[in-house]
PDB file of C-alpha atoms in Angstrom:
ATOM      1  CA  UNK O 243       0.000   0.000   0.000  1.00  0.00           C
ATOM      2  CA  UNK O 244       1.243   3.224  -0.880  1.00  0.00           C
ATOM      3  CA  UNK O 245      -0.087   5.381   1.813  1.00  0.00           C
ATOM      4  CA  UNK O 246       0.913   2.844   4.211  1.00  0.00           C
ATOM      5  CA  UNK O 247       3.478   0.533   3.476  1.00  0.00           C
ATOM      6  CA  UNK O 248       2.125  -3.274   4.175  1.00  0.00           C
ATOM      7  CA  UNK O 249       1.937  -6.187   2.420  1.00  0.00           C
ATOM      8  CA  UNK O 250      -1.597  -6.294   0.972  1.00  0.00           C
ATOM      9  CA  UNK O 251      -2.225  -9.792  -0.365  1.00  0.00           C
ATOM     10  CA  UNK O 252      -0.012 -12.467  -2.220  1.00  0.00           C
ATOM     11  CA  UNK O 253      -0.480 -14.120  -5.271  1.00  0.00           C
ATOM     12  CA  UNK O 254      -0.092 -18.174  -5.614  1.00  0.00           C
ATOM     13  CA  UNK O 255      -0.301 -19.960  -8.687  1.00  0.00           C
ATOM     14  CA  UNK O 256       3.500 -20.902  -9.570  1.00  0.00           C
ATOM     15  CA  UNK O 257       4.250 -23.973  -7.958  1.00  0.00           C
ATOM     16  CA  UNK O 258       8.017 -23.319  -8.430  1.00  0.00           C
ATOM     17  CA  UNK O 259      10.062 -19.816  -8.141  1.00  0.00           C
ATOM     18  CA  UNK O 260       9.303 -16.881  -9.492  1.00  0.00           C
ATOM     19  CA  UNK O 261      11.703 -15.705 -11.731  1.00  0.00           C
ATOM     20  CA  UNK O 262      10.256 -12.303 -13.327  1.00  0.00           C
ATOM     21  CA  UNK O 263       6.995  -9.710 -12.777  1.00  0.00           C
ATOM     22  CA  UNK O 264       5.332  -6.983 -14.598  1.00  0.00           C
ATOM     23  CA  UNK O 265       3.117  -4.521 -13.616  1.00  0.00           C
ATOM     24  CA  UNK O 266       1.107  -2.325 -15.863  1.00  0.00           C
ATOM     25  CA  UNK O 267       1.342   1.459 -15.305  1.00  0.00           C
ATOM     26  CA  UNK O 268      -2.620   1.635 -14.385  1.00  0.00           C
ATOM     27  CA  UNK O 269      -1.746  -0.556 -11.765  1.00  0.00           C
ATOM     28  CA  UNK O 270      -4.365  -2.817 -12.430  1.00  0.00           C
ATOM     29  CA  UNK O 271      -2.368  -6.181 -14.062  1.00  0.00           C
ATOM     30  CA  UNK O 272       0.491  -8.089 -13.141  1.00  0.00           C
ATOM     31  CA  UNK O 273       2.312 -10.556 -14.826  1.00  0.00           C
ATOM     32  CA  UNK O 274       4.250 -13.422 -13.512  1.00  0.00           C
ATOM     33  CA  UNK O 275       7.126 -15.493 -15.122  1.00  0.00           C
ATOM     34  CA  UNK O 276       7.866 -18.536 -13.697  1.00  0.00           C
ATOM     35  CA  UNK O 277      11.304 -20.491 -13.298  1.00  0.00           C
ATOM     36  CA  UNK O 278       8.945 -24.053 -14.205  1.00  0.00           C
ATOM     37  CA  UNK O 279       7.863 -22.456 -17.221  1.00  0.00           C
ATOM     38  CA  UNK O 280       4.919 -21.001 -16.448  1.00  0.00           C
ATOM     39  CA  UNK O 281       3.695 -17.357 -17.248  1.00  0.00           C
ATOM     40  CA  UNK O 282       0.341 -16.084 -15.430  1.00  0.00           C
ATOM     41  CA  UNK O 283      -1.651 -12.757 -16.076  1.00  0.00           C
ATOM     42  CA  UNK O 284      -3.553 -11.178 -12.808  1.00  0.00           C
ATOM     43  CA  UNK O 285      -6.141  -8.917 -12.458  1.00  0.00           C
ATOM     44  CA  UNK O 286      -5.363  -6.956  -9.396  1.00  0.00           C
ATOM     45  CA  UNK O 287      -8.402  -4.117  -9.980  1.00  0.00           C
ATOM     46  CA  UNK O 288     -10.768  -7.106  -8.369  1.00  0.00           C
ATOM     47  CA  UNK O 289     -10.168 -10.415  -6.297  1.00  0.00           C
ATOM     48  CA  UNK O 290      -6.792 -11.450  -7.612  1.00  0.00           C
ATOM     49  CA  UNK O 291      -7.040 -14.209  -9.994  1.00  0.00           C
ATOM     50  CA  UNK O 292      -4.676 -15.702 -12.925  1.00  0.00           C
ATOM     51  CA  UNK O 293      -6.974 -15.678 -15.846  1.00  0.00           C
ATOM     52  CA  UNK O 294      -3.998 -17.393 -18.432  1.00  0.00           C
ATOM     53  CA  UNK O 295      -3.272 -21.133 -17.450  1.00  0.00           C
ATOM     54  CA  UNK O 296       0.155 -22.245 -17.712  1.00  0.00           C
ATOM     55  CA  UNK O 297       1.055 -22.472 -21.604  1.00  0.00           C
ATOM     56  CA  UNK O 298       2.982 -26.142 -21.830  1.00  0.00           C
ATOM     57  CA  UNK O 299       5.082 -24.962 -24.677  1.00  0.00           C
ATOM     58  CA  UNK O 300       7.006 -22.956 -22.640  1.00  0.00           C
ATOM     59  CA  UNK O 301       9.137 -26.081 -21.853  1.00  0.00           C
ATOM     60  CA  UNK O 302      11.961 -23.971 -19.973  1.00  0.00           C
ATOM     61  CA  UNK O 303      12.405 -21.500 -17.651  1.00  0.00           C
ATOM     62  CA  UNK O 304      10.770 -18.151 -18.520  1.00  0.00           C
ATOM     63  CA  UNK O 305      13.302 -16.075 -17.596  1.00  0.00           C
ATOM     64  CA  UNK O 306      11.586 -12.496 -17.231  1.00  0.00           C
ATOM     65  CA  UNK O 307       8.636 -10.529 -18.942  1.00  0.00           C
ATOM     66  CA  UNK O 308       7.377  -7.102 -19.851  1.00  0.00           C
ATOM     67  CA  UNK O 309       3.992  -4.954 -20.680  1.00  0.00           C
ATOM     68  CA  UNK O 310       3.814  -2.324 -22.962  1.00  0.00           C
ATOM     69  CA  UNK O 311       3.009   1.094 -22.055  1.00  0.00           C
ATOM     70  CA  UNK O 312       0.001   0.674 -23.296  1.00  0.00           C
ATOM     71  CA  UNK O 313      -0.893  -1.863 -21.227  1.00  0.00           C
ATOM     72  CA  UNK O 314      -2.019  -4.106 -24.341  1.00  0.00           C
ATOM     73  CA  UNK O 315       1.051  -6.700 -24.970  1.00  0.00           C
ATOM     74  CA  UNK O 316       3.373  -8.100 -23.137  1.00  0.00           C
ATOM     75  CA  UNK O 317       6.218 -10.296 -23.760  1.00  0.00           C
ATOM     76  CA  UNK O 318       7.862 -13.223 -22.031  1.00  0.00           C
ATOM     77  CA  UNK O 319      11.809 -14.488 -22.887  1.00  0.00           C
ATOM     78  CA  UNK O 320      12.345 -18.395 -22.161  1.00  0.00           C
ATOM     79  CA  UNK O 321      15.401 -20.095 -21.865  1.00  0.00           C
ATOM     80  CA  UNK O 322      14.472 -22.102 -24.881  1.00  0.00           C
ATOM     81  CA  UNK O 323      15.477 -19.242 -26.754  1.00  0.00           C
ATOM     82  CA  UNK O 324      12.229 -17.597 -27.633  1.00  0.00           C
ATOM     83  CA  UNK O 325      10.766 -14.189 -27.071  1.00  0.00           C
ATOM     84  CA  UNK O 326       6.574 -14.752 -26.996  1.00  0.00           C
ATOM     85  CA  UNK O 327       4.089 -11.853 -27.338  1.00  0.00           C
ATOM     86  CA  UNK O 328       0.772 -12.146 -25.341  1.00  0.00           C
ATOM     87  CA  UNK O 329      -2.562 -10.580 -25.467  1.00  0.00           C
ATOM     88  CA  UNK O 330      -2.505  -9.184 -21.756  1.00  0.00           C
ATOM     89  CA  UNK O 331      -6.343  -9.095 -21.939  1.00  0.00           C
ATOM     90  CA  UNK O 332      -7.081 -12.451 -22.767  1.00  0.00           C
ATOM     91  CA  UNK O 333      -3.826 -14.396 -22.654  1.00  0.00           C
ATOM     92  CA  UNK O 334      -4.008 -15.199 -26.611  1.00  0.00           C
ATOM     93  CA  UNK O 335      -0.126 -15.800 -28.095  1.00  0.00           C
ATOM     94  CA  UNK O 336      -0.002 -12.971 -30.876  1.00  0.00           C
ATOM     95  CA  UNK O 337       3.586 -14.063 -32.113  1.00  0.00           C
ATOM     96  CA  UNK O 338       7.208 -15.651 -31.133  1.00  0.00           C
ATOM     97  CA  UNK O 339      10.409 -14.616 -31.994  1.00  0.00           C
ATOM     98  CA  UNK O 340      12.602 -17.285 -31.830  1.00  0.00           C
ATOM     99  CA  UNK O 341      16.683 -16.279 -31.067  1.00  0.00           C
ATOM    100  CA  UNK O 342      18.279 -19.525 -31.487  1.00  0.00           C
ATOM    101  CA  UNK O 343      17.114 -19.172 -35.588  1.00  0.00           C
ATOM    102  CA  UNK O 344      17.871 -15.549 -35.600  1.00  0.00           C
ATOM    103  CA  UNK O 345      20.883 -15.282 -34.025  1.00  0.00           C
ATOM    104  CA  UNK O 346      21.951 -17.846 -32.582  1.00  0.00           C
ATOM    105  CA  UNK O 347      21.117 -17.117 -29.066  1.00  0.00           C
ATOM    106  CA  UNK O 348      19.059 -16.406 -26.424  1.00  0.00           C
ATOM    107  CA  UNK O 349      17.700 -14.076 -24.772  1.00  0.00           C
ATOM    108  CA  UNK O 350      18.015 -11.904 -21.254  1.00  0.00           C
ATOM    109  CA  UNK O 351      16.284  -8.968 -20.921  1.00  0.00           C
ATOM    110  CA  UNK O 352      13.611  -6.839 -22.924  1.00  0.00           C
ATOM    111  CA  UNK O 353      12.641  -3.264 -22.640  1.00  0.00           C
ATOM    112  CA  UNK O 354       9.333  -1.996 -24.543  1.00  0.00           C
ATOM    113  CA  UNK O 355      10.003   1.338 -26.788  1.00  0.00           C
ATOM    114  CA  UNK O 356       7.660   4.230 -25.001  1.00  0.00           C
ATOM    115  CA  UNK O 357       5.104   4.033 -28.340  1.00  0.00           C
ATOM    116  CA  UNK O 358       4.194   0.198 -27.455  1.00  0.00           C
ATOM    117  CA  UNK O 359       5.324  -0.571 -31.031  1.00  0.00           C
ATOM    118  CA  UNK O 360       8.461  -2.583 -30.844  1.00  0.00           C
ATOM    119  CA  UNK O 361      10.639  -4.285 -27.738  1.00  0.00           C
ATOM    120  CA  UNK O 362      14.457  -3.846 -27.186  1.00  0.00           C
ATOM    121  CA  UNK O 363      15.737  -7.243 -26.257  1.00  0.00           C
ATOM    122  CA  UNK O 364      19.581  -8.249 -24.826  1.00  0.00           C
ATOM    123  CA  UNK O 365      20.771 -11.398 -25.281  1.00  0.00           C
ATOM    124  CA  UNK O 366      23.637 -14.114 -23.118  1.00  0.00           C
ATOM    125  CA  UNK O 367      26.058 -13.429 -25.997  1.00  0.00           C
ATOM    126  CA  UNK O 368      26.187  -9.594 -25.871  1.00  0.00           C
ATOM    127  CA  UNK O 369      23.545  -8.627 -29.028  1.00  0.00           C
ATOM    128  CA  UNK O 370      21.175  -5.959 -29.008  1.00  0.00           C
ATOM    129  CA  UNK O 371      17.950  -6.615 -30.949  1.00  0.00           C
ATOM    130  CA  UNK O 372      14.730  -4.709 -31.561  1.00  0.00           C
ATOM    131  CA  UNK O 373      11.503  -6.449 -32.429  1.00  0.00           C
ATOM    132  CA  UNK O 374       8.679  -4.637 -34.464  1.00  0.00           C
ATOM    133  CA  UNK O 375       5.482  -5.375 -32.741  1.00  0.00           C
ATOM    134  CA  UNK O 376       3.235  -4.769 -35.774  1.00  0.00           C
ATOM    135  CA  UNK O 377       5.445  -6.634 -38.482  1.00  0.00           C
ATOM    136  CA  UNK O 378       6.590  -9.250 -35.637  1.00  0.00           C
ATOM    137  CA  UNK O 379       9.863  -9.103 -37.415  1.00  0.00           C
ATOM    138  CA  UNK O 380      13.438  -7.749 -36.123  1.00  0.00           C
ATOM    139  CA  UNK O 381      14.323  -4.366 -37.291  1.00  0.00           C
ATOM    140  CA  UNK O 382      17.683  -4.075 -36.523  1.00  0.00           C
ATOM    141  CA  UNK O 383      20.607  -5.985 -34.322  1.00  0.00           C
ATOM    142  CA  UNK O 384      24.080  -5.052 -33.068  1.00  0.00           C
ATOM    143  CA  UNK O 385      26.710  -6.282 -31.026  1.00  0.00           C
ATOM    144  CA  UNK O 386      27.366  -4.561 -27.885  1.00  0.00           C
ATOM    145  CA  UNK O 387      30.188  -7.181 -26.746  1.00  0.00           C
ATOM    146  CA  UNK O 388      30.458 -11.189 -26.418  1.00  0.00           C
ATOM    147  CA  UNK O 389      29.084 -10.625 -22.699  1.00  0.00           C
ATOM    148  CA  UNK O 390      25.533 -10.719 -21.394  1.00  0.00           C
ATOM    149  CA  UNK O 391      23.204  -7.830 -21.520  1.00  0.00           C
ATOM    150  CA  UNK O 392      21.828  -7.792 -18.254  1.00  0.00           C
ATOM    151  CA  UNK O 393      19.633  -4.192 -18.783  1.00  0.00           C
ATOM    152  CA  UNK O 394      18.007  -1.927 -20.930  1.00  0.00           C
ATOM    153  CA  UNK O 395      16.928   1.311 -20.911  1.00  0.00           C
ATOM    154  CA  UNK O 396      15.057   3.396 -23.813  1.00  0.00           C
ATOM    155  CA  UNK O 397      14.975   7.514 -23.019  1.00  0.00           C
ATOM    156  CA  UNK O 398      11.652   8.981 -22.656  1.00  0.00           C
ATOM    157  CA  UNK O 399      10.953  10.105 -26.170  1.00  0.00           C
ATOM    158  CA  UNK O 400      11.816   6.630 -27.634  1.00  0.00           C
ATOM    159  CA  UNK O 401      14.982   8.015 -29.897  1.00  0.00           C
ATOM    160  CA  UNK O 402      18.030   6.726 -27.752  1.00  0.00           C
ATOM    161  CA  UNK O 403      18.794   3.534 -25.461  1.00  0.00           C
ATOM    162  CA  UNK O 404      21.101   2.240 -23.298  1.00  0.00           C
ATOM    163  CA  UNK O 405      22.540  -1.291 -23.004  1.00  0.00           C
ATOM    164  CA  UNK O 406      24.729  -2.833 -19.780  1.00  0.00           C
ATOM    165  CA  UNK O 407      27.037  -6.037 -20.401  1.00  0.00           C
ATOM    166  CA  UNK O 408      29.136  -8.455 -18.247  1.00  0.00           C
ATOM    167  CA  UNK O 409      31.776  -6.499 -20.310  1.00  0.00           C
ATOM    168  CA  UNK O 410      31.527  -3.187 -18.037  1.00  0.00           C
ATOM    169  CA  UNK O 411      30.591  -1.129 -20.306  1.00  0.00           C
ATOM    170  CA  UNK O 412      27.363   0.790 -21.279  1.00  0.00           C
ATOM    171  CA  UNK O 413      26.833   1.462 -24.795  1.00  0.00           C
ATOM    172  CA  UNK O 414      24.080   4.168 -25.924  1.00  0.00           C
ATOM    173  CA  UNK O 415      22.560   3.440 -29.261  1.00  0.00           C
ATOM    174  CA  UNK O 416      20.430   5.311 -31.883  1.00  0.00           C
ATOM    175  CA  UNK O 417      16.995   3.176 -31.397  1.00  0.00           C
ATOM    176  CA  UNK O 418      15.683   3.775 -34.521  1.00  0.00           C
ATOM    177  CA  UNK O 419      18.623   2.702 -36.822  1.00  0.00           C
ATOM    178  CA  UNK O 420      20.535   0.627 -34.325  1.00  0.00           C
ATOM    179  CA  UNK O 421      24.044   2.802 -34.457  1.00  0.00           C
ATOM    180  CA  UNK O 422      26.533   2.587 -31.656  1.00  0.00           C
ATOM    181  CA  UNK O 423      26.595   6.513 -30.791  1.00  0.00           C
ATOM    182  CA  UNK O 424      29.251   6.017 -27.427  1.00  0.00           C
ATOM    183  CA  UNK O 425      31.063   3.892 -25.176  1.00  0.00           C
ATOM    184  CA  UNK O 426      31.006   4.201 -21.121  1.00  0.00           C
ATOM    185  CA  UNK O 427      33.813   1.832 -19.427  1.00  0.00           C
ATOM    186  CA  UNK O 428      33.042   0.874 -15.465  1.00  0.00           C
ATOM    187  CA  UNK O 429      36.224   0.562 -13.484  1.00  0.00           C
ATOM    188  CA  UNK O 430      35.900  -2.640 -14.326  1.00  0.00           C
ATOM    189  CA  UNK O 431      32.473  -3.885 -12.542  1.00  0.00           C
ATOM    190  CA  UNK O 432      29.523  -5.917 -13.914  1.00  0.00           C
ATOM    191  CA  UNK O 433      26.699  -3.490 -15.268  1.00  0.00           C
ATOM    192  CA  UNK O 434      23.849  -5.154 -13.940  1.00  0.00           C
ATOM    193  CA  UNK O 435      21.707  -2.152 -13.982  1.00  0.00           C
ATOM    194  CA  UNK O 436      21.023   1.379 -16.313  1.00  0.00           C
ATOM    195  CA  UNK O 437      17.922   4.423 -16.301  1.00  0.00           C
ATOM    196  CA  UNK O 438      17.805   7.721 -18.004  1.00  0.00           C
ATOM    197  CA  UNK O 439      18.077  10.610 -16.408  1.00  0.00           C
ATOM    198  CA  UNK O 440      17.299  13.008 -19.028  1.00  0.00           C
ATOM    199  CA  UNK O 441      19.004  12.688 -22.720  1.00  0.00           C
ATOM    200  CA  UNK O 442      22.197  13.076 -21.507  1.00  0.00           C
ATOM    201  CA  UNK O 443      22.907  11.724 -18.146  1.00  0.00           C
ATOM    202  CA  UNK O 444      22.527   7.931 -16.991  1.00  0.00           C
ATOM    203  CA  UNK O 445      22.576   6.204 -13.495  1.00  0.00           C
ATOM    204  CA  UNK O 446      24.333   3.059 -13.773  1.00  0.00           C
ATOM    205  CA  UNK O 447      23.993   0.078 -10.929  1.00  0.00           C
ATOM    206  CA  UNK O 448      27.589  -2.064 -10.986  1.00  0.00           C
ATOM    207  CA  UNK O 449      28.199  -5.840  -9.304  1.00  0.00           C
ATOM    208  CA  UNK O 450      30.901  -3.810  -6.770  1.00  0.00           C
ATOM    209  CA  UNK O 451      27.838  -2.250  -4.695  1.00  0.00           C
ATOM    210  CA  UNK O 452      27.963   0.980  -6.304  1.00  0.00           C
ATOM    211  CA  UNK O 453      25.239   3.377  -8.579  1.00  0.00           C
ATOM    212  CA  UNK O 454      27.411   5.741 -10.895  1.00  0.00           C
ATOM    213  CA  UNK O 455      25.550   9.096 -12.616  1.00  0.00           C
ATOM    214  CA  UNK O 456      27.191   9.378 -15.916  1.00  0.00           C
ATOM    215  CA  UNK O 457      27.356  12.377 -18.272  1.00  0.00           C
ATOM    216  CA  UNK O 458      26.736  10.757 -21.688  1.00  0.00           C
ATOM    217  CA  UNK O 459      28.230  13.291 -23.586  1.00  0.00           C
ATOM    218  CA  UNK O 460      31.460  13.212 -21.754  1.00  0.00           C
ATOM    219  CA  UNK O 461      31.259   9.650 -20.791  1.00  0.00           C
ATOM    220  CA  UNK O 462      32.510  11.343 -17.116  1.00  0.00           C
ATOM    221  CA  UNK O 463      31.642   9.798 -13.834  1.00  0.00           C
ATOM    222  CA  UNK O 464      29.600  12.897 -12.106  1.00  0.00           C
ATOM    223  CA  UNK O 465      28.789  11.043  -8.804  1.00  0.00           C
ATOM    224  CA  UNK O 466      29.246   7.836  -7.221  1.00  0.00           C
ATOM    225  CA  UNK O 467      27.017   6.360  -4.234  1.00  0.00           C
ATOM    226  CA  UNK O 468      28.127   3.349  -2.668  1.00  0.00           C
ATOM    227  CA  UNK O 469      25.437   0.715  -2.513  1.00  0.00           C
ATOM    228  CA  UNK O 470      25.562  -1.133   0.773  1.00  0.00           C
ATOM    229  CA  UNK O 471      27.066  -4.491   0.204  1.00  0.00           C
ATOM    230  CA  UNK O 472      25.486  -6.596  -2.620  1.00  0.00           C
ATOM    231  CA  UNK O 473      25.273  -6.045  -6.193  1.00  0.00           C
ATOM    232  CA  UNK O 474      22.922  -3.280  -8.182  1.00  0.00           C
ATOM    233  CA  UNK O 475      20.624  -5.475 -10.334  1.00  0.00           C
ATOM    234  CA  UNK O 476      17.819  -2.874 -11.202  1.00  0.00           C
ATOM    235  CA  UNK O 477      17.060   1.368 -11.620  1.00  0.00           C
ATOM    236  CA  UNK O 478      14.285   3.041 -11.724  1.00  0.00           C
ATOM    237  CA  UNK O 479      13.861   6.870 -12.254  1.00  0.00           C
ATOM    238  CA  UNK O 480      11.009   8.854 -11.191  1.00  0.00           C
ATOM    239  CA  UNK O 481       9.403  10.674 -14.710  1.00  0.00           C
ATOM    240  CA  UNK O 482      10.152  14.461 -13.189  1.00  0.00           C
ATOM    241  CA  UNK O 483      13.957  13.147 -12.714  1.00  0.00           C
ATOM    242  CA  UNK O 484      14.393  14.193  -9.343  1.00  0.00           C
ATOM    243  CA  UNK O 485      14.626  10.709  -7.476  1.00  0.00           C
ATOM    244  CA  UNK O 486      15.163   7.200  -8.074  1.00  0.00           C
ATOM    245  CA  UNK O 487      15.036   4.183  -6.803  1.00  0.00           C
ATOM    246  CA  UNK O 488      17.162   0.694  -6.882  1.00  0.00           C
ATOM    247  CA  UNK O 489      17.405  -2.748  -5.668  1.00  0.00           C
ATOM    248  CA  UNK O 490      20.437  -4.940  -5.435  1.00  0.00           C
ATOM    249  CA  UNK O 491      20.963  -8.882  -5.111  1.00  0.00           C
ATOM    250  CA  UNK O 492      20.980 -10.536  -2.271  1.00  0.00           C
TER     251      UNK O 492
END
């Protein structure tokens, strides 16, 4: 509860681990990933119920999901190597995009662009790819490194993004054509975490406990806040800019 922090009910229907969750920006669905290969949609506007049964050809783990601004899609990534898009309403499969024919690979992590009409997705051996929702086809890839993307980012206005690899390094890309605009090195930590903060500016989250703010333009360290003791694994940054929020692995 916002007003009141609590816990306010809990969800069961995975009977394994949870290994990903979504939640609409109404506020009113939720999506669950499962690490037995399940993938559940909730209603959380009434008594909380999944209203998708567990899809059996998910036969690995599903390793994280997403819903689009919009709050009509949303997309799951599996272990098997597939990235599946969902009708959030009704549970219906819309389309799959499977990696392992594409490129070779699988994939990590997915970001939706801030239109709704295509999905950024990282992959465990270091490629950037962006799926058009409409044409279900991939409009562009690019390498960031041989090291897992483990986060995404896409700036407000849907022009730029942001991509953090095993490697160290952030890249920001062009989102429409795919380009490699610049290069940020760590001092040599894990980037397991990356937001926007404005155009210019990014706060990155790093395996040695620390959240940098970068100037983009520069590719300068402005500040560095040390992060307790465990690894950054995920950023979030309020729309006005002026706070954030992070979580770290435990």
């Amino acid at each position: 509860d916002r007003e009141t922090p609590s816990l306010t009910r809990t969800l069961r229907g995975h009977p394994g681990g949870v290994s990903g969750i979504a939640l609409s920006l109404d506020g009113k669905t939720l999506v669950s990933a499962g690490a037995d290969g399940m993938l559940r949609i909730w209603r959380l506007d009434a008594t909380p119920q999944a209203i998708m049964p567990p899809d059996k050809g998910l036969d690995r783990k599903v390793r994280s999901t997403a819903i689009s601004p919009d709050g009509l899609t949303g997309v799951s990534l599996s272990d098997d190597g597939t990235v599946r898009l969902w009708d959030i309403h009704n549970g219906t499969g819309l389309g799959t995009l499977d990696l392992r024919k594409a490129l070779d690979d699988r994939p990590n992590v997915a970001i939706y662009s801030p239109d709704s009409q295509s999905v950024l997705i990282g992959t465990w051996g270091g490629a950037i790819a962006k799926w058009n929702i409409e044409s279900r086809r991939i409009s562009w890839t690019n390498q960031h490194s041989h090291d897992i993307i483990d986060s995404l980012a896409v700036s407000q206005d849907g022009t730029l993004a942001l991509s953090g690899s095993w490697d160290t390094t952030v890249k920001l890309w062009d989102a429409k054509t795919g380009a490699e605009l610049r290069s940020y090195k760590t001092d040599n930590s894990y980037v397991g975490a990356v937001a926007f903060v404005g155009r210019n500016k990014a706060l990155v989250g790093t395996d040695n406990f620390r959240v940098l703010l970068v100037n983009l333009d520069t590719r300068q360290t402005i500040h560095s806040w040390e992060a307790h003791s465990y690894p950054v694994t995920s950023i979030s940054v309020a729309p006005d800019e002026r706070s954030a929020l992070r979580s770290e692995e435990r």
